[in-house]
Amino acid sequence: MKVIVPVKRVVDYNVKVRVKSDQSGVDIANVKMSMNPFDEIAVEEAVRLKEKGLVTEIVAVSCGVAQCQETLRTAMAIGADRAIQVQTEVELQPLAVAKLLKALVDQEQPQLVILGKQAIDDDANQTGQMLAALLQWPQATFASRVEVADGHAVVTREVDGGLETLRLQLPAIVTTDLRLNEPRYVTLPNIMKAKKKPMDTVTPESLGVDVTPRLTTLKVSEPAQRGAGIQVPDVATLVDKLKNVAKVI
């Protein structure tokens, strides 16, 4: 069974992001970049399925600028067998990424696509669902457990009321949640081996996909500074403040 794992290059989760002075976006100049944490979980899950003998090949995919190759090398150091980069300087939005992934899925014919439920930069939580819709494949989002057997995937997912278990017929789309697994530490020998693994580079044009942005960002601004709290002497004063000052009730 072949598995495709899309991975995204994002600002490292330990970095405090800064808004550009012109409010056109987030400043990423000289900022540490890394693999999206949810995608790292997806790669780890694919590798664990391979270690169980259920997967024969793992293909990591990333869409974006040339520096995404570093993220793909990390995925191959974790355990992916090869990588494909869709190289473009255009700002990619979820629908464009889903269309690019669909084109690659049509070429590679995997039985399973595992990807992070969302990226920590835009928090869109859309790409997996859009890809499933474009492919007309079954999907299970927010997976906290994945089991594959007999041409089906049994996925336990986290919902507001607790846990829900779905049985999907393969091929299918699965998006990962934090509690699915804990990614392994990438060792130096595996980093060196990843440099020898094959990586192909394609473009949106070669895949026949139009990635022109459909949404325009008007402004990006810092969140408002949180004001200092106050102490009130009794419940009546608290209710009065909430009603007449904060105007939340």
C-alpha positions as a printed Julia matrix, in Angstrom:
249×3 Matrix{Float64}:
   0.0    0.0     0.0
   1.28   3.44   -0.93
   0.72   6.44    1.34
   1.06  10.13    0.48
   1.83  12.51    3.34
   1.6   16.25    2.56
   3.83  18.44    4.77
   3.94  22.21    5.12
   6.81  24.57    5.96
   5.71  26.99    8.68
   7.21  29.31   11.27
   8.5   27.19   14.15
   5.95  26.9    16.95
   8.51  28.19   19.48
   8.92  31.5    17.61
   6.84  34.53   18.55
   5.57  35.85   15.23
   5.7   39.53   14.32
   3.41  41.43   11.99
   5.03  43.39    9.16
   5.07  47.16    9.55
   2.76  47.58    6.55
   0.32  45.0     8.02
   0.47  42.92    4.84
   1.29  39.7     6.67
   3.61  37.98    9.13
   7.33  38.72    8.99
   9.24  35.5     8.21
  12.6   37.09    7.37
  15.41  35.45    9.41
  12.83  33.4    11.31
  13.28  29.71   12.1
  11.03  27.56    9.94
  10.09  23.93   10.52
   7.57  21.25    9.58
   4.0   21.87   10.68
   3.6   19.84   13.92
   0.37  18.15   12.78
   2.09  17.07    9.55
   4.99  15.66   11.56
   2.45  13.49   13.38
   1.08  12.38    9.99
   4.56  11.32    8.8
   5.15   9.43   12.04
   1.84   7.58   11.68
   2.67   6.58    8.1
   6.07   5.3     9.23
   4.45   3.27   12.03
   2.07   1.69    9.53
   5.07   0.79    7.37
   6.85  -0.73   10.35
   3.78  -2.93   10.87
   4.12  -4.18    7.31
   0.93  -2.48    6.13
   2.59   0.18    3.94
   5.18  -0.41    1.22
   6.0    3.19    0.24
   5.63   6.62    1.83
   5.72   9.67   -0.44
   6.11  13.08    1.22
   4.74  16.08   -0.67
   5.21  19.79   -0.08
   3.92  22.78   -2.02
   5.64  26.17   -1.95
   8.99  27.88   -2.28
  12.31  26.1    -2.9
  13.1   26.06    0.84
  10.32  23.48    1.28
  12.94  20.93    0.27
  14.36  21.21    3.8
  10.97  20.18    5.2
  10.82  17.24    2.79
  14.3   16.13    3.85
  13.07  16.13    7.45
  10.1   13.96    6.43
  12.46  11.52    4.72
  14.7   11.51    7.81
  11.67  10.44    9.86
  11.0    7.62    7.42
   9.44   8.72    4.12
  10.89   6.88    1.11
  10.84   9.72   -1.43
   9.53  13.23   -1.88
   7.81  15.47   -4.4
   7.99  19.24   -4.25
   5.49  21.42   -6.09
   7.6   24.55   -6.45
   5.93  27.95   -6.78
   6.4   31.46   -5.45
   2.64  32.09   -5.42
   0.97  32.29   -2.0
  -0.95  29.03   -1.85
  -4.41  28.9    -0.32
  -6.13  25.68    0.89
  -8.16  25.1    -2.28
  -5.06  25.5    -4.49
  -3.12  23.05   -2.31
  -6.01  20.56   -2.44
  -6.06  20.78   -6.26
  -2.3   20.24   -6.43
  -2.56  17.23   -4.13
  -5.41  15.81   -6.2
  -3.25  16.02   -9.33
  -0.44  14.17   -7.54
  -2.84  11.57   -6.15
  -4.13  10.95   -9.69
  -0.52  10.33  -10.78
   0.7    8.3    -7.8
  -2.5    6.32   -7.08
  -2.0    5.92   -3.31
  -4.43   3.99   -1.13
  -4.2    6.45    1.76
  -3.44  10.15    2.25
  -2.52  11.18    5.79
  -2.11  14.88    6.55
  -2.24  17.21    9.53
  -5.68  18.49   10.46
  -4.46  22.09   10.1
  -1.37  24.24    9.72
  -0.33  26.38   12.67
   0.18  29.47   10.5
  -3.29  29.98    9.0
  -5.25  27.45   11.12
  -7.55  26.95    8.13
  -8.38  23.25    8.71
  -9.62  22.96    5.13
  -7.11  21.18    2.9
  -7.9   17.6     3.94
 -11.64  18.07    3.6
 -11.29  19.82    0.23
  -9.02  17.07   -1.07
 -11.54  14.41   -0.03
 -14.29  16.31   -1.83
 -12.25  16.7    -5.02
 -11.31  13.01   -5.04
 -14.73  11.88   -3.8
 -12.95   9.72   -1.22
 -14.17   8.93    2.32
 -12.51  10.99    5.03
 -11.89  10.89    8.79
 -10.69  14.09   10.44
  -9.07  14.73   13.85
  -7.82  11.14   14.11
  -6.5   10.01   17.5
  -6.08   6.37   16.41
  -5.7    4.69   13.02
  -5.84   0.98   12.21
  -5.63  -0.44    8.68
  -6.74  -3.95    7.71
  -8.66  -5.78    4.98
  -8.89  -2.8     2.66
 -10.38  -0.56    5.34
  -9.15   2.05    7.82
 -10.72   2.17   11.26
 -10.24   5.66   12.65
 -11.02   6.9    16.14
 -11.6   10.64   16.04
 -12.11  13.28   18.67
 -15.46  15.09   18.69
 -17.07  17.52   21.13
 -18.94  14.76   22.93
 -16.01  12.35   23.23
 -14.74   9.81   20.7
 -16.24   8.58   17.43
 -15.06   5.54   15.46
 -15.38   5.42   11.67
 -14.68   2.57    9.25
 -13.51   3.84    5.87
 -13.09   1.89    2.68
  -9.71   2.57    1.1
  -8.61   4.73   -0.65
  -9.34   7.39    1.97
  -8.21  10.66    3.55
  -7.18  10.89    7.21
  -6.24  14.08    9.06
  -4.27  13.78   12.28
  -4.81  15.24   15.74
  -2.26  15.8    18.5
  -3.03  12.65   20.46
  -2.51  10.26   17.55
   1.19   9.73   18.36
   4.42  11.36   19.48
   6.85  11.85   16.55
  10.24  10.23   16.95
  13.46  12.17   17.35
  15.3   12.53   14.04
  18.79  11.07   14.36
  21.89  12.27   12.53
  22.37   8.99   10.59
  18.8    9.25    9.29
  19.37  12.88    8.32
  22.39  11.78    6.28
  20.42   8.94    4.67
  17.62  11.38    3.76
  20.05  13.35    1.59
  20.37  10.33   -0.71
  16.66   9.66   -1.05
  15.02  10.77   -4.33
  13.17  14.07   -4.55
  11.27  15.21   -7.64
  10.37  18.82   -8.38
   7.28  19.76  -10.38
   5.34  22.97  -10.95
   1.63  23.78  -10.79
   1.73  24.39  -14.54
   3.09  20.91  -15.23
   0.24  19.49  -13.14
  -2.32  21.6   -14.98
  -3.46  23.41  -11.84
  -4.29  27.11  -11.55
  -3.09  28.32   -8.13
  -4.1   31.96   -8.52
  -5.23  33.22   -5.08
  -8.99  33.62   -4.74
  -8.86  35.5    -1.45
  -7.13  38.8    -0.7
  -5.66  39.61    2.69
  -6.72  43.14    3.55
  -4.81  43.57    6.79
  -2.95  41.58    9.42
  -2.73  43.15   12.88
  -1.5   42.25   16.34
  -4.17  41.18   18.84
  -5.3   43.94   21.17
  -3.35  44.3    24.39
  -5.14  42.72   27.3
  -6.08  45.24   29.97
  -5.36  44.79   33.67
  -8.02  43.1    35.78
  -9.79  44.64   38.77
 -11.07  43.3    42.07
 -14.7   43.79   43.08
 -16.07  43.63   46.61
 -19.16  41.51   45.93
 -21.23  39.65   43.36
 -23.59  42.57   42.78
 -20.69  44.79   41.73
 -19.34  42.03   39.48
 -22.67  41.69   37.69
 -22.91  45.47   37.33
 -19.42  45.64   35.78
 -20.17  42.78   33.39
 -23.43  44.37   32.31
 -22.62  48.07   32.12
 -18.84  48.21   31.6
 -17.81  45.04   29.78
 -21.28  44.71   28.2
 -21.01  40.92   27.98
 -24.35  40.16   29.65
